[in-house]
Tab-separated table of C-alpha atoms and ligand atoms in Angstrom:
chain	number	residue	atom	x	y	z
A	1225	MET	CA	106.338	98.928	96.625
A	1226	PRO	CA	104.078	98.716	100.024
A	1227	LEU	CA	103.205	102.181	100.353
A	1228	SER	CA	103.076	103.068	96.577
A	1229	GLY	CA	100.272	105.629	96.040
A	1230	LYS	CA	100.037	106.954	99.136
A	1231	ARG	CA	100.038	110.312	100.554
A	1232	VAL	CA	101.850	110.404	103.905
A	1233	VAL	CA	102.054	113.766	105.734
A	1234	LEU	CA	104.904	113.416	108.109
A	1235	GLY	CA	104.407	115.035	110.786
A	1236	VAL	CA	107.684	116.641	113.461
A	1237	THR	CA	107.625	118.009	116.420
A	1238	GLY	CA	110.019	119.513	118.591
A	1239	GLY	CA	111.727	116.906	120.561
A	1240	ILE	CA	114.882	115.742	120.767
A	1241	ALA	CA	114.527	112.565	118.388
A	1242	ALA	CA	112.943	115.053	115.246
A	1243	TYR	CA	116.565	113.662	113.247
A	1244	LYS	CA	115.150	110.227	113.643
A	1245	SER	CA	111.909	111.526	111.431
A	1246	ILE	CA	114.414	112.102	108.474
A	1247	GLU	CA	115.574	108.223	108.912
A	1248	VAL	CA	111.462	107.868	108.702
A	1249	CYS	CA	111.074	110.214	105.731
A	1250	ARG	CA	113.228	108.529	103.399
A	1251	ARG	CA	112.145	104.777	104.285
A	1252	LEU	CA	108.637	105.854	103.348
A	1253	VAL	CA	109.998	107.312	100.212
A	1254	ASP	CA	111.591	104.083	99.531
A	1255	ALA	CA	108.617	102.100	100.506
A	1256	GLY	CA	106.418	103.790	97.848
A	1257	ALA	CA	105.431	106.714	99.893
A	1258	HIS	CA	104.777	110.109	98.457
A	1259	VAL	CA	106.322	112.365	101.436
A	1260	ILE	CA	105.324	115.993	102.818
A	1261	PRO	CA	106.461	116.698	105.562
A	1262	VAL	CA	104.875	119.410	108.005
A	1263	LEU	CA	107.404	120.580	110.132
A	1264	THR	CA	106.447	122.664	114.060
A	1265	ASP	CA	107.737	125.962	115.044
A	1266	ALA	CA	110.041	123.715	117.756
A	1267	ALA	CA	110.821	121.278	115.282
A	1268	LEU	CA	112.574	124.140	112.807
A	1269	ASN	CA	114.861	124.093	116.230
A	1270	MET	CA	115.666	120.657	116.075
A	1271	VAL	CA	116.081	120.121	111.863
A	1272	GLY	CA	117.134	121.677	108.656
A	1273	GLU	CA	114.195	122.433	106.343
A	1274	THR	CA	116.757	121.499	103.930
A	1275	THR	CA	117.516	118.048	104.792
A	1276	PHE	CA	113.106	117.304	104.097
A	1277	ARG	CA	114.063	119.121	101.048
A	1278	ALA	CA	116.000	116.767	100.005
A	1279	LEU	CA	114.648	113.522	100.833
A	1280	ALA	CA	110.825	114.038	100.978
A	1281	SER	CA	108.540	113.991	98.245
A	1282	GLU	CA	107.384	117.696	98.573
A	1283	PRO	CA	108.961	120.755	100.185
A	1284	PRO	CA	108.146	121.043	103.955
A	1285	LYS	CA	105.313	122.722	105.071
A	1286	THR	CA	105.740	125.101	108.275
A	1287	SER	CA	103.382	127.482	109.002
A	1288	LEU	CA	99.460	127.790	108.372
A	1289	TRP	CA	100.264	131.471	106.586
A	1290	SER	CA	103.384	131.300	105.133
A	1291	ASP	CA	102.683	128.641	102.088
A	1292	SER	CA	101.054	129.675	99.391
A	1293	GLU	CA	97.587	128.437	99.646
A	1294	THR	CA	95.337	129.810	101.807
A	1295	ILE	CA	94.162	127.280	103.685
A	1296	PRO	CA	97.047	124.136	103.526
A	1297	HIS	CA	95.727	122.517	106.932
A	1298	THR	CA	92.106	121.547	104.918
A	1299	HIS	CA	93.544	119.996	101.776
A	1300	LEU	CA	95.885	118.654	103.554
A	1301	GLY	CA	94.202	116.734	106.125
A	1302	GLN	CA	91.461	115.855	102.834
A	1303	THR	CA	94.519	114.610	100.721
A	1304	ALA	CA	96.139	112.519	102.802
A	1305	ASP	CA	95.882	108.587	103.136
A	1306	LEU	CA	97.610	108.898	106.536
A	1307	ILE	CA	98.900	111.062	108.777
A	1308	ILE	CA	102.435	109.648	111.175
A	1309	VAL	CA	103.344	112.440	114.168
A	1310	CYS	CA	107.298	111.354	114.735
A	1311	PRO	CA	108.441	111.885	116.994
A	1312	ALA	CA	105.411	113.725	118.903
A	1313	THR	CA	105.860	115.191	121.964
A	1314	ALA	CA	103.616	115.321	124.922
A	1315	ARG	CA	102.359	118.855	123.585
A	1316	ILE	CA	101.082	117.772	120.198
A	1317	ILE	CA	99.892	114.558	121.837
A	1318	SER	CA	97.461	116.807	124.418
A	1319	ASP	CA	96.775	119.124	121.300
A	1320	MET	CA	95.224	115.835	119.818
A	1321	ARG	CA	92.967	115.306	122.067
A	1322	THR	CA	91.329	118.179	122.684
A	1323	GLY	CA	91.342	119.485	119.401
A	1324	ARG	CA	93.190	122.417	119.342
A	1325	SER	CA	94.689	123.435	116.240
A	1326	GLY	CA	97.229	126.362	117.065
A	1327	ASP	CA	100.035	125.510	114.469
A	1328	LEU	CA	99.778	123.521	110.867
A	1329	LEU	CA	100.343	120.557	111.986
A	1330	SER	CA	97.536	120.274	114.876
A	1331	ALA	CA	95.024	121.336	112.615
A	1332	THR	CA	95.614	118.961	110.070
A	1333	LEU	CA	95.309	116.731	112.340
A	1334	VAL	CA	91.776	117.785	113.369
A	1335	ALA	CA	90.835	118.721	109.572
A	1336	THR	CA	91.511	114.906	108.682
A	1337	GLU	CA	89.341	111.737	108.388
A	1338	ALA	CA	92.524	110.061	107.563
A	1339	PRO	CA	94.344	107.202	109.657
A	1340	VAL	CA	96.796	108.421	112.063
A	1341	ILE	CA	100.042	107.241	113.843
A	1342	VAL	CA	101.252	108.883	116.614
A	1343	CYS	CA	105.041	108.253	117.181
A	1344	PRO	CA	105.582	109.824	121.412
A	1345	ALA	CA	109.316	110.381	122.734
A	1346	MET	CA	109.910	112.536	125.562
A	1347	HIS	CA	111.716	111.887	129.036
A	1348	THR	CA	110.123	108.695	131.078
A	1349	GLU	CA	108.642	110.869	133.595
A	1350	MET	CA	106.933	112.806	130.863
A	1351	TRP	CA	105.358	109.851	129.280
A	1352	ASP	CA	104.636	108.545	132.648
A	1353	HIS	CA	102.488	110.840	133.331
A	1354	PRO	CA	98.988	110.393	134.428
A	1355	ALA	CA	97.886	112.872	131.955
A	1356	ILE	CA	100.116	112.078	129.616
A	1357	GLN	CA	98.899	108.238	129.523
A	1358	GLU	CA	95.436	109.296	129.598
A	1359	ASN	CA	95.478	111.623	126.776
A	1360	ILE	CA	97.046	108.429	125.155
A	1361	ASP	CA	94.005	106.247	126.102
A	1362	VAL	CA	91.859	108.359	124.979
A	1363	LEU	CA	93.580	109.145	121.347
A	1364	ALA	CA	94.418	105.153	120.996
A	1365	SER	CA	89.927	104.686	121.451
A	1366	ARG	CA	89.801	106.695	119.029
A	1367	GLY	CA	91.499	104.700	116.567
A	1368	VAL	CA	94.662	106.297	116.327
A	1369	THR	CA	97.272	104.038	115.743
A	1370	ILE	CA	100.206	104.146	119.122
A	1371	VAL	CA	103.869	103.138	118.341
A	1372	PRO	CA	104.922	103.442	121.825
A	1373	PRO	CA	108.119	104.556	122.653
A	1374	GLU	CA	111.123	102.648	123.666
A	1375	GLU	CA	113.573	102.108	127.141
A	1376	GLY	CA	116.908	103.499	125.701
A	1377	ARG	CA	118.967	106.245	126.542
A	1378	LEU	CA	117.399	109.514	126.429
A	1379	ALA	CA	118.421	112.879	126.122
A	1380	GLY	CA	120.241	113.942	128.378
A	1381	GLY	CA	122.402	110.933	129.039
A	1382	ASP	CA	119.503	109.172	131.317
A	1383	ILE	CA	117.837	105.856	130.411
A	1384	GLY	CA	114.057	104.554	130.286
A	1385	LYS	CA	111.354	104.654	128.629
A	1386	GLY	CA	110.546	107.444	126.131
A	1387	ARG	CA	112.665	106.926	123.730
A	1388	LEU	CA	111.345	107.205	119.765
A	1389	ALA	CA	110.573	103.714	118.518
A	1390	SER	CA	113.173	102.831	115.625
A	1391	PRO	CA	112.866	104.114	111.937
A	1392	GLU	CA	112.015	100.922	110.740
A	1393	ALA	CA	109.098	99.594	113.443
A	1394	VAL	CA	107.549	103.242	112.908
A	1395	VAL	CA	107.523	102.293	108.566
A	1396	ASP	CA	105.774	99.167	109.641
A	1397	ALA	CA	103.362	100.706	111.680
A	1398	ALA	CA	102.281	102.826	108.169
A	1399	ILE	CA	102.437	99.647	105.982
A	1400	GLY	CA	100.856	98.056	108.576
A	1401	VAL	CA	97.638	100.718	108.705
A	1402	VAL	CA	97.743	101.480	105.140
A	1403	GLY	CA	100.041	99.193	103.484
A	1404	SER	CA	97.663	96.097	102.170
A	1405	GLY	CA	94.095	97.910	101.072
A	1406	VAL	CA	92.619	95.113	102.807
A	1407	THR	CA	89.966	95.731	105.456
A	1408	VAL	CA	89.364	94.116	108.274
A	1409	ASP	CA	86.949	93.832	110.738
A	1410	LEU	CA	87.835	91.267	114.100
A	1411	SER	CA	85.975	93.896	116.553
A	1412	GLY	CA	84.079	91.919	118.968
A	1413	ARG	CA	86.500	89.257	118.982
A	1414	SER	CA	88.834	87.930	121.269
A	1415	VAL	CA	92.839	87.401	119.779
A	1416	LEU	CA	96.038	85.936	121.686
A	1417	VAL	CA	98.911	85.573	119.604
A	1418	THR	CA	102.043	84.548	120.619
A	1419	ALA	CA	105.205	85.284	119.101
A	1420	GLY	CA	108.964	85.224	119.908
A	1421	GLY	CA	111.990	82.317	119.973
A	1422	THR	CA	111.717	80.462	123.565
A	1423	ARG	CA	114.826	80.763	125.247
A	1424	GLU	CA	115.667	77.555	128.200
A	1425	PRO	CA	118.457	78.147	130.200
A	1426	ILE	CA	121.486	75.948	130.860
A	1427	ASP	CA	122.821	78.007	133.690
A	1428	PRO	CA	122.089	81.678	134.633
A	1429	VAL	CA	124.077	83.255	131.578
A	1430	ARG	CA	123.245	80.851	129.091
A	1431	PHE	CA	120.322	79.644	127.312
A	1432	ILE	CA	119.287	76.684	124.364
A	1433	GLY	CA	117.894	79.642	121.917
A	1434	ASN	CA	116.603	80.108	117.979
A	1435	ARG	CA	116.473	82.829	115.085
A	1436	SER	CA	113.134	83.677	115.999
A	1437	THR	CA	112.668	87.733	116.523
A	1438	GLY	CA	108.841	88.317	116.949
A	1439	ARG	CA	108.664	90.691	114.350
A	1440	GLN	CA	105.616	88.719	112.218
A	1441	GLY	CA	103.510	87.346	115.251
A	1442	HIS	CA	103.888	91.266	116.890
A	1443	ALA	CA	102.853	92.748	113.397
A	1444	ILE	CA	99.713	89.682	113.625
A	1445	ALA	CA	99.029	91.532	117.086
A	1446	ASP	CA	99.099	94.715	115.767
A	1447	ALA	CA	96.526	93.999	113.086
A	1448	ALA	CA	94.300	91.772	114.968
A	1449	ALA	CA	94.562	95.650	117.030
A	1450	ARG	CA	94.086	97.570	114.086
A	1451	ALA	CA	91.330	95.625	113.134
A	1452	GLY	CA	89.338	96.310	116.266
A	1453	ALA	CA	90.286	93.204	117.943
A	1454	GLU	CA	90.821	92.719	121.879
A	1455	VAL	CA	94.195	91.165	121.673
A	1456	THR	CA	96.479	89.557	123.908
A	1457	LEU	CA	100.103	89.162	123.149
A	1458	ILE	CA	102.698	86.584	124.652
A	1459	THR	CA	105.917	87.409	123.772
A	1460	THR	CA	109.514	86.829	124.082
A	1461	SER	CA	110.724	89.103	122.070
A	1462	ALA	CA	111.638	92.730	123.356
A	1463	LEU	CA	110.159	94.945	120.563
A	1464	PRO	CA	107.332	97.017	120.182
A	1465	ASN	CA	103.952	96.410	119.762
A	1466	ASP	CA	100.441	98.398	119.386
A	1467	ALA	CA	99.472	100.359	122.466
A	1468	ARG	CA	95.850	98.722	121.962
A	1469	VAL	CA	97.618	95.280	122.728
A	1470	GLN	CA	97.584	93.652	126.047
A	1471	ARG	CA	101.395	92.532	126.137
A	1472	VAL	CA	102.604	89.531	128.669
A	1473	GLU	CA	106.120	88.822	128.662
A	1474	VAL	CA	107.485	84.777	129.196
A	1475	ALA	CA	110.949	83.397	128.444
A	1476	THR	CA	110.825	79.583	128.227
A	1477	ALA	CA	108.707	77.273	126.793
A	1478	ALA	CA	107.102	76.044	129.589
A	1479	GLU	CA	106.130	80.141	130.464
A	1480	LEU	CA	104.839	80.021	127.254
A	1481	HIS	CA	102.461	77.046	127.657
A	1482	ALA	CA	101.340	78.589	130.810
A	1483	ALA	CA	100.248	81.877	129.739
A	1484	VAL	CA	98.651	80.276	126.243
A	1485	THR	CA	96.888	78.014	129.215
A	1486	GLN	CA	95.597	80.727	131.022
A	1487	HIS	CA	94.489	83.170	128.160
A	1488	ALA	CA	93.523	80.597	125.056
A	1489	THR	CA	89.855	79.549	127.272
A	1490	SER	CA	88.310	82.583	126.577
A	1491	ALA	CA	90.231	83.189	122.671
A	1492	ASP	CA	88.246	82.910	119.791
A	1493	VAL	CA	91.388	82.969	117.900
A	1494	VAL	CA	95.166	81.370	118.892
A	1495	VAL	CA	98.392	82.357	117.004
A	1496	MET	CA	100.885	80.218	117.714
A	1497	ALA	CA	103.409	82.662	116.037
A	1498	ALA	CA	106.124	81.576	118.662
A	1499	ALA	CA	109.429	79.394	117.885
A	1500	VAL	CA	109.041	77.392	120.987
A	1501	ALA	CA	111.949	74.739	121.738
A	1502	ASP	CA	110.829	71.098	121.412
A	1503	PHE	CA	113.741	70.054	123.871
A	1504	THR	CA	114.462	72.326	127.430
A	1505	PRO	CA	117.549	71.155	129.633
A	1506	ALA	CA	116.135	68.500	132.269
A	1507	ALA	CA	117.704	70.878	134.239
A	1508	THR	CA	119.366	74.392	135.172
A	1509	ALA	CA	123.069	74.924	137.148
A	1510	GLU	CA	122.464	77.273	139.672
A	1511	HIS	CA	125.902	79.109	138.798
A	1512	LYS	CA	128.013	79.536	135.787
A	1513	ILE	CA	129.042	76.695	134.678
A	1514	LYS	CA	133.032	77.343	134.625
A	1515	LYS	CA	134.949	75.785	131.257
A	1516	GLY	CA	137.556	74.042	134.106
A	1517	ASP	CA	134.833	71.725	135.049
A	1518	GLY	CA	134.908	70.171	131.559
A	1519	VAL	CA	132.745	69.430	128.959
A	1520	PRO	CA	129.224	69.874	130.790
A	1521	GLN	CA	126.870	67.536	129.337
A	1522	ILE	CA	123.213	68.245	129.191
A	1523	VAL	CA	120.652	66.613	129.459
A	1524	LEU	CA	116.956	67.514	127.427
A	1525	VAL	CA	113.695	66.651	128.260
A	1526	PRO	CA	110.298	67.514	125.708
A	1527	THR	CA	108.103	70.535	126.372
A	1528	VAL	CA	104.812	70.469	125.959
A	1529	ASP	CA	103.943	71.446	121.720
A	1530	ILE	CA	101.620	73.678	123.368
A	1531	LEU	CA	99.748	73.427	120.058
A	1532	ALA	CA	99.290	70.273	119.856
A	1533	ASP	CA	97.450	70.543	123.492
A	1534	LEU	CA	95.726	73.594	122.238
A	1535	GLY	CA	94.364	70.953	119.423
A	1536	THR	CA	93.818	68.073	122.103
A	1537	ARG	CA	92.300	70.666	124.511
A	1538	LYS	CA	89.368	71.866	120.981
A	1539	ALA	CA	88.536	67.714	120.318
A	1540	ALA	CA	87.669	67.563	123.390
A	1541	GLY	CA	85.113	70.222	122.965
A	1542	GLU	CA	87.086	72.208	126.291
A	1543	LEU	CA	88.152	75.502	124.170
A	1544	SER	CA	86.516	76.673	120.723
A	1545	ALA	CA	88.828	78.992	119.362
A	1546	LEU	CA	90.484	78.979	116.003
A	1547	LEU	CA	94.205	78.030	115.862
A	1548	VAL	CA	96.610	79.205	113.722
A	1549	GLY	CA	100.021	77.643	113.788
A	1550	PHE	CA	103.129	78.503	111.906
A	1551	ALA	CA	105.712	76.313	110.469
A	1552	ALA	CA	109.269	77.600	109.651
A	1553	GLU	CA	110.983	74.715	107.221
A	1554	THR	CA	113.858	74.181	105.167
A	1555	GLN	CA	112.463	71.882	102.769
A	1556	ASN	CA	108.805	70.037	101.684
A	1557	VAL	CA	107.299	73.088	103.330
A	1558	ALA	CA	103.742	71.733	101.540
A	1559	ASP	CA	104.474	68.365	103.169
A	1560	ASN	CA	105.726	69.157	106.369
A	1561	ALA	CA	102.432	72.142	106.961
A	1562	ARG	CA	99.399	69.710	106.102
A	1563	SER	CA	101.048	67.239	108.542
A	1564	LYS	CA	101.357	69.371	110.815
A	1565	LEU	CA	97.909	70.392	110.403
A	1566	GLU	CA	96.631	67.196	110.610
A	1567	ARG	CA	99.480	66.377	113.348
A	1568	LYS	CA	98.382	69.512	115.770
A	1569	GLY	CA	94.981	69.354	115.001
A	1570	ALA	CA	95.039	73.265	114.020
A	1571	ASP	CA	92.559	74.994	111.495
A	1572	PHE	CA	95.769	76.903	109.531
A	1573	ILE	CA	98.952	76.000	109.371
A	1574	VAL	CA	101.163	79.625	107.574
A	1575	ALA	CA	104.667	77.801	106.373
A	1576	ASN	CA	107.304	79.372	105.355
A	1577	ASP	CA	110.719	78.346	103.304
A	1578	VAL	CA	112.836	79.915	105.600
A	1579	ALA	CA	115.748	79.521	102.993
A	1580	ALA	CA	114.046	81.268	100.803
A	1581	PRO	CA	115.650	85.059	100.061
A	1582	ASN	CA	114.021	87.875	102.451
A	1583	THR	CA	112.486	85.388	104.017
A	1584	GLY	CA	111.844	84.064	107.613
A	1585	PHE	CA	113.962	85.350	110.677
A	1586	ALA	CA	114.905	88.673	111.165
A	1587	TYR	CA	113.631	89.786	107.713
A	1588	SER	CA	110.761	92.651	107.260
A	1589	THR	CA	109.572	90.536	103.847
A	1590	ASN	CA	108.272	87.555	104.743
A	1591	ALA	CA	106.433	84.984	102.075
A	1592	VAL	CA	104.119	81.887	103.150
A	1593	THR	CA	101.462	79.362	102.553
A	1594	VAL	CA	98.674	78.965	104.642
A	1595	PHE	CA	97.247	75.617	103.837
A	1596	GLY	CA	93.895	75.030	105.057
A	1597	ARG	CA	92.132	72.266	107.407
A	1598	ASP	CA	89.475	72.401	104.561
A	1599	GLY	CA	92.520	71.391	101.718
A	1600	SER	CA	92.646	75.423	101.121
A	1601	GLU	CA	95.871	76.986	100.625
A	1602	ARG	CA	96.338	80.015	99.630
A	1603	PRO	CA	100.331	81.524	99.317
A	1604	LEU	CA	101.098	85.482	100.017
A	1605	SER	CA	103.959	85.843	97.745
A	1606	LEU	CA	107.130	88.723	98.970
A	1607	ARG	CA	105.769	91.195	100.885
A	1608	SER	CA	106.329	93.261	104.462
A	1609	LYS	CA	105.177	90.933	108.123
A	1610	ALA	CA	103.054	94.016	108.211
A	1611	GLU	CA	101.148	93.175	105.355
A	1612	ILE	CA	101.051	89.354	105.843
A	1613	GLY	CA	99.526	90.476	109.667
A	1614	THR	CA	96.671	91.658	107.602
A	1615	GLU	CA	96.471	89.290	105.054
A	1616	LEU	CA	96.369	86.743	108.124
A	1617	CYS	CA	93.707	88.008	109.827
A	1618	ALA	CA	92.132	89.483	107.003
A	1619	ILE	CA	91.370	85.131	106.599
A	1620	ILE	CA	90.473	84.329	109.913
A	1621	ALA	CA	88.271	86.994	109.784
A	1622	ALA	CA	86.467	85.287	107.003
A	1623	GLN	CA	86.610	81.332	108.910
A	1624	LEU	CA	85.221	83.091	111.922
A	1625	SER	CA	82.351	84.876	110.375
A	1626	SER	CA	81.440	81.690	108.386
A	1627	ASN	CA	81.586	79.432	111.158
B	862	CTP	N1	104.760	74.515	118.869
B	862	CTP	C1	104.369	74.871	119.646
B	862	CTP	N2	105.273	74.178	121.131
B	862	CTP	C2	106.140	73.229	120.963
B	862	CTP	C3	106.656	73.259	119.643
B	862	CTP	C4	105.655	74.276	118.206
B	862	CTP	O1	103.345	75.213	120.469
B	862	CTP	N3	106.727	73.022	121.541
B	862	CTP	C5	103.786	75.414	117.845
B	862	CTP	C6	104.802	76.361	116.904
B	862	CTP	O2	104.283	78.167	117.503
B	862	CTP	C7	104.047	76.810	115.232
B	862	CTP	C8	104.010	75.193	115.154
B	862	CTP	O3	104.031	74.386	116.395
B	862	CTP	O4	102.989	77.078	115.824
B	862	CTP	C9	104.751	74.054	114.434
B	862	CTP	O5	106.416	74.909	115.036
B	862	CTP	P1	107.176	73.709	114.415
B	862	CTP	O6	108.669	74.317	114.866
B	862	CTP	O7	107.177	74.136	113.170
B	862	CTP	O8	107.241	72.670	114.470
B	862	CTP	P2	107.390	71.339	115.248
B	862	CTP	O9	106.678	70.526	115.773
B	862	CTP	O10	108.483	71.415	116.394
B	862	CTP	O11	108.467	70.093	114.640
B	862	CTP	P3	109.616	69.623	113.418
B	862	CTP	O12	110.267	70.587	115.100
B	862	CTP	O13	109.481	68.386	113.220
B	862	CTP	O14	109.577	70.698	112.328
């Protein structure tokens, strides 16, 4: 299990989203973690201690003063492998920035050298407030992993940015931070990652797409950011990403190509995890095609092979980035991967058999083999996409430092 043997302090603060931290607690335990919940007074107004008592690995802790230990915050801070604040209110984020330590959770956060993940949840106006954004930037610059809030329905029925990230995203971040046990250093490197499946429009309501969700690409971008790289993520996906990542949103293969072309020249690494359409409709109908108009004849034209284009430019000396491609295959995985390595001029091809159980599109786990131009072959057996992201970054870091 990806979090086996890890002591995780789950700090819960008093936002409406506190109820979701119960699911996070359960999933962390399922992933093998030893979970110690720390609830603030405000959190206790939202959720009950009993629920955490039933689900966590230890009874929840709620006060600096009431537990049998005399100095619980230093004990918690010193022994934790990871602290997750979920949900994180504007108050705890501000406390973390200034080092205020008025309750058990904030004191533990000051008394630790363990990695910290913060999962903000609040109303859009509060999230957008310059004080909060500035505090988030400061925490991120100190190495805190921010799992940003999503757009969605908020307390009181409002809709906007501020909804707590999904429990799955929070646990993925935890696995990414401490799961693999691999330490990667990509500081000073610039990494460009593409993610998700492109959508080629047929008319204003229909498109040709594919099953890629962007999960593996986002996990790679997040892992590279945690490793200290300057990361640009070009994505078609609505999934969240680490707050340190610069995100560029695109939809079509042509948009992806344009964005990659713009950013690739200055990159040390380009990871093409996106599932790019090989064909696109020659024309997009201006209005919705109506059934009564008869069976539409959609003429397709090829798209640019972006990775092959980068390979050609690299061979011509126009860019120097390490090129990492993906190959989602359903048969002859190794042969297809090796031929893509050559055909596209890539340095690595990360191949997976999407027909194998629990791998590929939409799963939280993956199993891949990384084929190198130098003939190397590194199998990464079934594990979380977050761990695959970290392992791949380790391979990339090793290759960059040997170049
Ligand atoms: N790729 C790309 N541009 C395209 C198609 C694919 O850059 N127009 C990249 C993908 O991002 C991936 C790699 O090429 O990194 C392999 O993609 P894949 O779809 O597996 O390969 P194809 O070239 O489309 O080959 P095939 O469809 O025959 O498997």
